[in-house]
Coordinates of C-alpha atoms in Angstrom, one line a residue:
M1 CA 0.0 0.0 0.0
N2 CA 1.2 3.5 -0.6
D3 CA -0.1 7.0 0.0
A4 CA -1.2 9.1 -2.9
T5 CA -2.4 12.6 -3.3
K6 CA -6.2 13.2 -3.2
D7 CA -6.4 13.9 -7.0
D8 CA -4.7 10.5 -7.7
I9 CA -7.0 8.4 -5.7
I10 CA -9.5 6.3 -7.7
F11 CA -12.5 5.0 -5.7
Y12 CA -14.3 1.8 -6.7
P13 CA -17.5 0.4 -5.1
A14 CA -17.5 -2.5 -2.7
I15 CA -17.9 -5.8 -4.4
D16 CA -19.1 -7.9 -1.5
E17 CA -20.5 -5.7 1.3
R18 CA -20.3 -8.4 3.9
R19 CA -16.6 -8.8 3.4
E20 CA -15.6 -5.2 2.6
R21 CA -17.9 -3.2 4.9
Q22 CA -14.9 -2.1 7.0
L23 CA -12.5 -1.7 4.1
E24 CA -11.0 1.8 3.9
P25 CA -11.0 3.3 0.3
S26 CA -7.3 3.2 -0.7
V27 CA -4.9 3.0 -3.6
E28 CA -2.6 0.1 -4.2
I29 CA 0.5 0.9 -6.1
L30 CA 2.6 -2.2 -6.8
S31 CA 6.2 -2.2 -8.0
Q32 CA 5.1 -3.9 -11.2
S33 CA 2.9 -1.0 -12.3
G34 CA 3.1 2.8 -11.7
S35 CA -0.7 3.3 -12.1
P36 CA -2.8 3.9 -9.0
Y37 CA -5.7 1.4 -8.7
F38 CA -7.7 -0.6 -6.3
F39 CA -7.9 -4.4 -6.4
S40 CA -10.5 -5.8 -4.0
P41 CA -9.4 -8.6 -1.6
G42 CA -12.9 -10.1 -2.2
F43 CA -12.5 -10.3 -6.0
K44 CA -12.2 -14.0 -6.2
T45 CA -15.2 -14.7 -4.0
S46 CA -17.4 -12.0 -5.5
D47 CA -20.8 -13.2 -6.8
I48 CA -20.0 -12.8 -10.5
I49 CA -16.8 -14.9 -10.1
L50 CA -18.4 -17.6 -8.0
E51 CA -21.2 -17.8 -10.5
H52 CA -18.8 -18.5 -13.4
V53 CA -16.8 -21.0 -11.4
I54 CA -19.9 -22.9 -10.2
K55 CA -21.4 -23.0 -13.7
K56 CA -19.2 -25.9 -14.4
Y57 CA -21.0 -27.9 -11.8
S58 CA -24.5 -26.6 -12.6
N59 CA -27.3 -29.1 -12.4
E60 CA -29.3 -27.6 -15.3
G61 CA -31.6 -30.2 -16.5
K62 CA -31.4 -32.2 -13.3
K63 CA -34.5 -32.5 -11.2
H64 CA -34.0 -31.8 -7.5
K65 CA -36.8 -34.3 -6.6
G66 CA -35.5 -37.8 -6.1
F67 CA -31.9 -36.5 -6.3
F68 CA -30.7 -38.5 -3.2
K69 CA -32.6 -41.7 -4.2
S70 CA -31.2 -42.1 -7.7
D71 CA -27.9 -40.2 -8.1
R72 CA -25.7 -40.4 -5.0
D73 CA -22.6 -39.0 -6.6
S74 CA -24.2 -35.8 -8.0
L75 CA -23.6 -32.4 -6.7
T76 CA -26.5 -30.0 -6.5
T77 CA -25.6 -26.3 -6.9
Y78 CA -27.6 -23.3 -5.7
F79 CA -25.8 -20.3 -6.9
D80 CA -28.8 -18.9 -8.8
F81 CA -30.4 -17.0 -5.9
S82 CA -33.7 -16.6 -7.8
K83 CA -34.1 -20.4 -7.7
K84 CA -33.2 -20.9 -4.1
Q85 CA -36.9 -21.6 -3.3
Q86 CA -36.4 -24.9 -5.2
M87 CA -33.9 -26.1 -2.7
M88 CA -34.7 -29.7 -1.8
E89 CA -36.5 -30.1 1.5
D90 CA -33.7 -32.3 3.0
A91 CA -31.1 -29.6 2.6
D92 CA -33.4 -26.7 3.7
Q93 CA -34.5 -28.6 6.8
I94 CA -30.9 -29.2 7.9
R95 CA -30.1 -25.6 7.3
K96 CA -33.0 -24.5 9.5
E97 CA -32.6 -27.2 12.3
I98 CA -28.8 -27.5 12.6
F99 CA -27.2 -24.4 11.1
S100 CA -29.8 -21.8 11.9
D101 CA -27.4 -18.9 11.3
L102 CA -27.1 -19.8 7.6
A103 CA -29.2 -17.8 5.2
M104 CA -30.7 -19.6 2.2
G105 CA -28.5 -17.4 0.0
D106 CA -25.3 -18.6 1.7
I107 CA -25.5 -22.1 0.4
L108 CA -23.7 -22.7 -2.9
A109 CA -24.0 -26.5 -3.2
C110 CA -25.0 -29.6 -1.4
F111 CA -24.0 -33.3 -1.6
K112 CA -25.0 -36.5 0.2
D113 CA -23.1 -39.7 0.5
A114 CA -24.6 -42.9 2.0
H115 CA -24.7 -41.4 5.5
Y116 CA -24.3 -37.7 5.6
M117 CA -25.4 -34.4 4.0
Y118 CA -22.8 -31.8 3.2
L119 CA -23.3 -28.1 2.5
L120 CA -20.8 -25.7 0.9
T121 CA -20.8 -22.0 1.3
R122 CA -18.1 -19.6 0.0
D123 CA -16.4 -19.9 3.4
E124 CA -17.4 -23.2 5.0
L125 CA -18.1 -26.9 4.7
L126 CA -20.9 -28.0 7.0
S127 CA -22.3 -31.5 7.5
T128 CA -24.6 -33.7 9.5
Y129 CA -21.5 -35.7 10.4
R130 CA -20.9 -35.6 14.2
D131 CA -17.5 -36.0 15.9
D132 CA -16.9 -38.0 19.2
N133 CA -18.2 -35.0 21.2
G134 CA -21.4 -35.0 19.3
D135 CA -20.6 -31.7 17.5
Y136 CA -21.6 -31.3 13.9
L137 CA -18.8 -30.9 11.4
R138 CA -18.3 -27.2 10.5
I139 CA -14.9 -26.1 9.1
N140 CA -13.4 -23.1 7.3
I141 CA -12.6 -24.1 3.7
E142 CA -9.3 -22.2 3.7
E143 CA -8.1 -23.9 6.9
S144 CA -8.6 -27.5 5.8
F145 CA -8.1 -30.0 2.9
I146 CA -9.5 -33.3 1.8
D147 CA -7.4 -36.4 1.1
S148 CA -8.6 -40.0 0.6
N149 CA -12.1 -39.1 1.9
R150 CA -10.6 -37.7 5.1
I151 CA -10.6 -34.1 6.2
Y152 CA -7.5 -32.5 7.6
G153 CA -6.5 -29.2 9.1
Q154 CA -3.7 -27.2 7.7
N155 CA -1.4 -28.5 10.4
G156 CA -1.9 -32.0 8.9
M157 CA -4.0 -33.3 11.8
M158 CA -7.0 -35.3 10.8
I159 CA -10.4 -33.7 11.6
S160 CA -12.7 -36.5 10.5
D161 CA -12.9 -39.6 8.3
D162 CA -15.6 -42.0 7.2
H163 CA -16.7 -39.9 4.3
D164 CA -17.6 -40.9 0.7
F165 CA -17.0 -37.7 -1.4
S166 CA -17.6 -37.8 -5.1
D167 CA -14.9 -36.4 -7.5
E168 CA -17.3 -33.6 -8.4
F169 CA -17.7 -32.5 -4.7
Q170 CA -13.9 -32.6 -4.1
K171 CA -13.1 -30.6 -7.2
L172 CA -15.6 -27.9 -6.2
F173 CA -14.2 -27.9 -2.6
F174 CA -10.7 -27.4 -4.0
E175 CA -11.8 -24.6 -6.3
L176 CA -13.5 -22.8 -3.5
Q177 CA -10.4 -23.3 -1.4
L178 CA -8.2 -21.8 -4.1
L179 CA -10.5 -18.8 -4.4
K180 CA -10.1 -18.2 -0.7
R181 CA -6.3 -18.1 -0.7
D182 CA -4.5 -14.8 -1.0
V183 CA -2.5 -14.2 -4.1
K184 CA 1.2 -13.9 -3.3
L185 CA 2.8 -11.7 -6.0
I186 CA 6.4 -12.6 -6.6
N187 CA 9.0 -10.1 -7.4
C188 CA 8.6 -10.1 -11.2
R189 CA 7.6 -7.5 -13.8
H190 CA 5.2 -8.3 -16.6
P191 CA 6.5 -7.0 -20.0
M192 CA 3.3 -5.1 -20.7
R193 CA 3.6 -3.0 -17.5
N194 CA 4.9 0.2 -19.2
E195 CA 2.1 0.4 -21.8
S196 CA -0.9 2.8 -21.4
L197 CA -3.7 1.7 -19.1
K198 CA -6.0 1.4 -22.2
V199 CA -3.7 -1.1 -23.8
R200 CA -3.2 -3.1 -20.6
E201 CA -7.0 -3.3 -20.1
V202 CA -7.4 -4.6 -23.7
Y203 CA -4.7 -7.2 -23.0
I204 CA -6.6 -8.4 -20.0
D205 CA -9.8 -8.5 -21.9
I206 CA -8.3 -10.8 -24.6
L207 CA -7.3 -13.3 -21.9
I208 CA -10.6 -13.1 -20.1
G209 CA -12.2 -13.8 -23.5
K210 CA -10.0 -16.9 -23.8
S211 CA -11.1 -18.1 -20.3
L212 CA -14.8 -17.5 -21.0
L213 CA -14.8 -19.4 -24.3
D214 CA -16.3 -22.4 -22.5
R215 CA -18.7 -20.0 -20.6
Y216 CA -17.3 -20.7 -17.2
L217 CA -14.1 -20.0 -15.2
S218 CA -11.8 -22.4 -13.3
A219 CA -10.4 -21.2 -10.0
E220 CA -6.9 -21.4 -11.5
E221 CA -8.0 -19.1 -14.3
V222 CA -9.4 -16.6 -11.8
V223 CA -6.2 -16.6 -9.8
R224 CA -4.2 -16.1 -13.0
I225 CA -6.4 -13.2 -14.1
E226 CA -5.9 -11.6 -10.7
I227 CA -2.2 -12.0 -10.8
L228 CA -1.9 -10.4 -14.3
S229 CA -4.4 -7.7 -13.5
R230 CA -2.5 -6.7 -10.3
Q231 CA 0.8 -6.8 -12.1
L232 CA -0.6 -4.5 -14.9
G233 CA -2.5 -2.2 -12.5
V234 CA -6.0 -3.0 -13.8
S235 CA -8.6 -2.5 -11.2
S236 CA -10.8 -5.4 -9.9
Q237 CA -13.9 -3.5 -10.8
K238 CA -12.8 -3.2 -14.4
V239 CA -12.1 -6.9 -14.5
L240 CA -15.5 -7.8 -13.1
N241 CA -17.2 -5.5 -15.7
S242 CA -15.2 -7.2 -18.4
V243 CA -16.2 -10.7 -17.2
S244 CA -19.9 -9.6 -17.2
I245 CA -19.7 -8.1 -20.7
I246 CA -17.6 -10.8 -22.3
S247 CA -19.7 -13.5 -20.7
K248 CA -22.8 -12.1 -22.2
L249 CA -21.1 -11.9 -25.6
S250 CA -20.0 -15.6 -25.3
R251 CA -23.6 -16.7 -24.5
E252 CA -25.2 -14.7 -27.3
S253 CA -22.7 -15.3 -30.1
R254 CA -21.7 -18.3 -32.3
E255 CA -18.3 -19.5 -31.2
D256 CA -16.5 -18.5 -34.4
D257 CA -18.1 -15.0 -34.3
Y258 CA -17.2 -14.7 -30.6
I259 CA -13.5 -15.6 -31.2
K260 CA -13.3 -13.2 -34.2
D261 CA -14.7 -10.3 -32.1
M262 CA -12.4 -10.9 -29.2
V263 CA -9.2 -11.7 -31.2
R264 CA -9.8 -8.5 -33.3
K265 CA -8.6 -6.6 -30.2
V266 CA -5.1 -8.0 -30.8
S267 CA -4.6 -5.1 -33.3
E268 CA -4.6 -2.7 -30.3
I269 CA -1.6 -4.5 -28.8
P270 CA 1.9 -3.3 -29.9
R271 CA 3.5 -5.9 -32.2
E272 CA 6.5 -6.4 -29.9
Y273 CA 4.2 -8.0 -27.3
Y274 CA 2.6 -10.6 -29.7
Y275 CA 4.8 -13.4 -28.4
V276 CA 4.1 -12.3 -24.8
L277 CA 0.3 -12.5 -25.5
F278 CA 0.8 -15.9 -27.1
H279 CA 2.6 -17.1 -24.0
D280 CA -0.2 -16.0 -21.6
A281 CA -2.9 -17.4 -23.9
V282 CA -1.1 -20.8 -23.9
V283 CA -0.9 -20.8 -20.1
F284 CA -4.6 -20.2 -19.9
D285 CA -5.1 -23.1 -22.3
L286 CA -3.1 -25.3 -19.9
L287 CA -5.0 -24.0 -16.8
S288 CA -8.4 -24.6 -18.3
G289 CA -10.0 -27.7 -16.8
G290 CA -6.8 -28.5 -14.9
D291 CA -5.3 -30.4 -17.9
A292 CA -1.6 -29.6 -18.5
D293 CA -1.2 -32.5 -20.9
K294 CA -3.2 -31.2 -23.9
E295 CA -1.6 -31.9 -27.2
C296 CA -2.7 -28.7 -29.0
M297 CA -3.8 -25.2 -28.4
T298 CA -7.4 -24.1 -28.4
K299 CA -9.0 -22.5 -31.5
Y300 CA -9.0 -19.2 -29.6
T301 CA -5.2 -19.3 -29.0
D302 CA -4.6 -20.6 -32.5
E303 CA -6.5 -17.6 -33.9
I304 CA -4.4 -15.3 -31.8
S305 CA -1.2 -16.9 -33.2
K306 CA -2.4 -16.5 -36.8
R307 CA -3.4 -12.9 -36.3
C308 CA 0.1 -12.3 -34.8
N309 CA 1.7 -14.2 -37.6
L310 CA 4.0 -16.1 -35.2
D311 CA 6.7 -18.6 -36.3
L312 CA 5.1 -22.1 -36.7
D313 CA 8.1 -24.0 -35.5
F314 CA 8.5 -21.7 -32.4
K315 CA 4.8 -22.2 -31.5
R316 CA 5.1 -26.0 -31.6
K317 CA 8.3 -26.2 -29.6
Y318 CA 7.3 -23.5 -27.1
I319 CA 4.0 -25.2 -26.3
E320 CA 5.7 -28.5 -25.7
A321 CA 8.2 -26.9 -23.4
L322 CA 5.6 -24.9 -21.5
Q323 CA 3.4 -28.0 -21.1
K324 CA 6.3 -29.7 -19.3
F325 CA 7.0 -26.7 -17.2
I326 CA 3.4 -26.2 -16.0
K327 CA 3.1 -29.9 -15.4
S328 CA 6.2 -29.9 -13.2
T329 CA 4.9 -27.1 -11.1
R330 CA 1.6 -28.9 -10.6
D331 CA 3.5 -32.1 -9.6
I332 CA 5.5 -30.2 -7.0
R333 CA 2.4 -28.5 -5.6
Q334 CA 0.6 -31.8 -5.4
C335 CA 3.5 -33.4 -3.7
L336 CA 3.7 -30.6 -1.1
E337 CA -0.1 -30.8 -0.5
E338 CA 0.1 -34.5 0.1
S339 CA 3.1 -34.1 2.4
K340 CA 1.0 -32.1 4.8
V341 CA -0.6 -35.3 5.9
R342 CA 2.7 -37.0 6.8
I343 CA 4.8 -34.0 7.8
Q344 CA 2.7 -32.5 10.7
S345 CA 4.9 -29.4 11.1
A346 CA 4.0 -26.0 9.6
G347 CA 7.7 -24.9 10.0
I348 CA 9.0 -27.8 7.9
I349 CA 6.5 -27.2 5.2
E350 CA 7.3 -23.5 5.1
H351 CA 11.0 -24.2 4.7
I352 CA 10.3 -26.6 1.8
Y353 CA 8.3 -23.8 0.1
D354 CA 11.2 -21.4 0.6
T355 CA 13.5 -24.0 -1.0
I356 CA 11.3 -24.3 -4.1
D357 CA 11.3 -20.4 -4.4
V358 CA 15.1 -20.5 -4.4
E359 CA 15.2 -23.3 -7.0
Y360 CA 12.9 -21.4 -9.4
S361 CA 15.0 -18.3 -9.0
V362 CA 18.1 -20.4 -9.9
Q363 CA 16.4 -21.9 -12.9
Q364 CA 15.2 -18.4 -14.0
G365 CA 18.8 -17.3 -13.9
M366 CA 19.8 -20.3 -16.0
I367 CA 17.1 -19.5 -18.6
R368 CA 18.3 -15.9 -19.1
R369 CA 22.0 -16.5 -19.2

């Protein structure tokens, strides 16, 4: 944070009043960008972002009636507040009788295994499961994780077991958990940082368009959008406005027309950043759906590369190398997450993270030599 003169301060409205009621209007000036702007700490869990993340799990076409009798592995989502009245009686009864402080609008999804009901909000996992003291399970998403159908605290200590979570439920839990984590900006500078604000906003719009091609967002895409936006000094309100506008365009347009309209913006980006844009688009391809082993780029990214007239041999080799790099980082992250179960020491884990930071800095130096 940094002080600025009154004339420099740009005020943006609160995104989530429950979270930001006490937030003082301020300007965040990062070393990566000289532009004053405000990026909301509640950006990733704002309604419009949650809506597009949960869309992937939407139960459109599913009937709530008989859900628990016929499809035990399904996840029922309730993000559409206008349809909350359709919430199944089982879930609503549990909300009223056990978790009376929950408002109907707080519940994002519910799931039931053979024995217990589970409710997910943007902050918590709640369940009819009771521990040895007879207390109902209620944990903060950001302070826990799931492994082998057991729930653990961040210190690696098991909170509860004997669950039967579906893959769909665990994926949504992980995505909500990722949205709750703070973004830690590393000491790097995006090549686009010195361009005008208008050009930087167009750059972000093109990448948001890439992310919304499938009409939903993954949590990893949201985190990446926040990282790039904060590096480039683009406000969170501008990003949310873009998500809203571009999402509507995606819904109402044929795919080819949508891609053509979005990629046309490439002409507003200086030519010396074309390879940089291609890099960021490829990374979003690899983040989409959590698949870092795709064999080819999406139609959207391919259209960007054609408009930029990029070298064909470079594209092929660069994508292959980037796939391996992204996959290696995922493998390391997964290894560290799993190690929390066995290494029940926050200090040890923190030192491992520091070691990884040093290793990537060394590798960065080797790349640039």
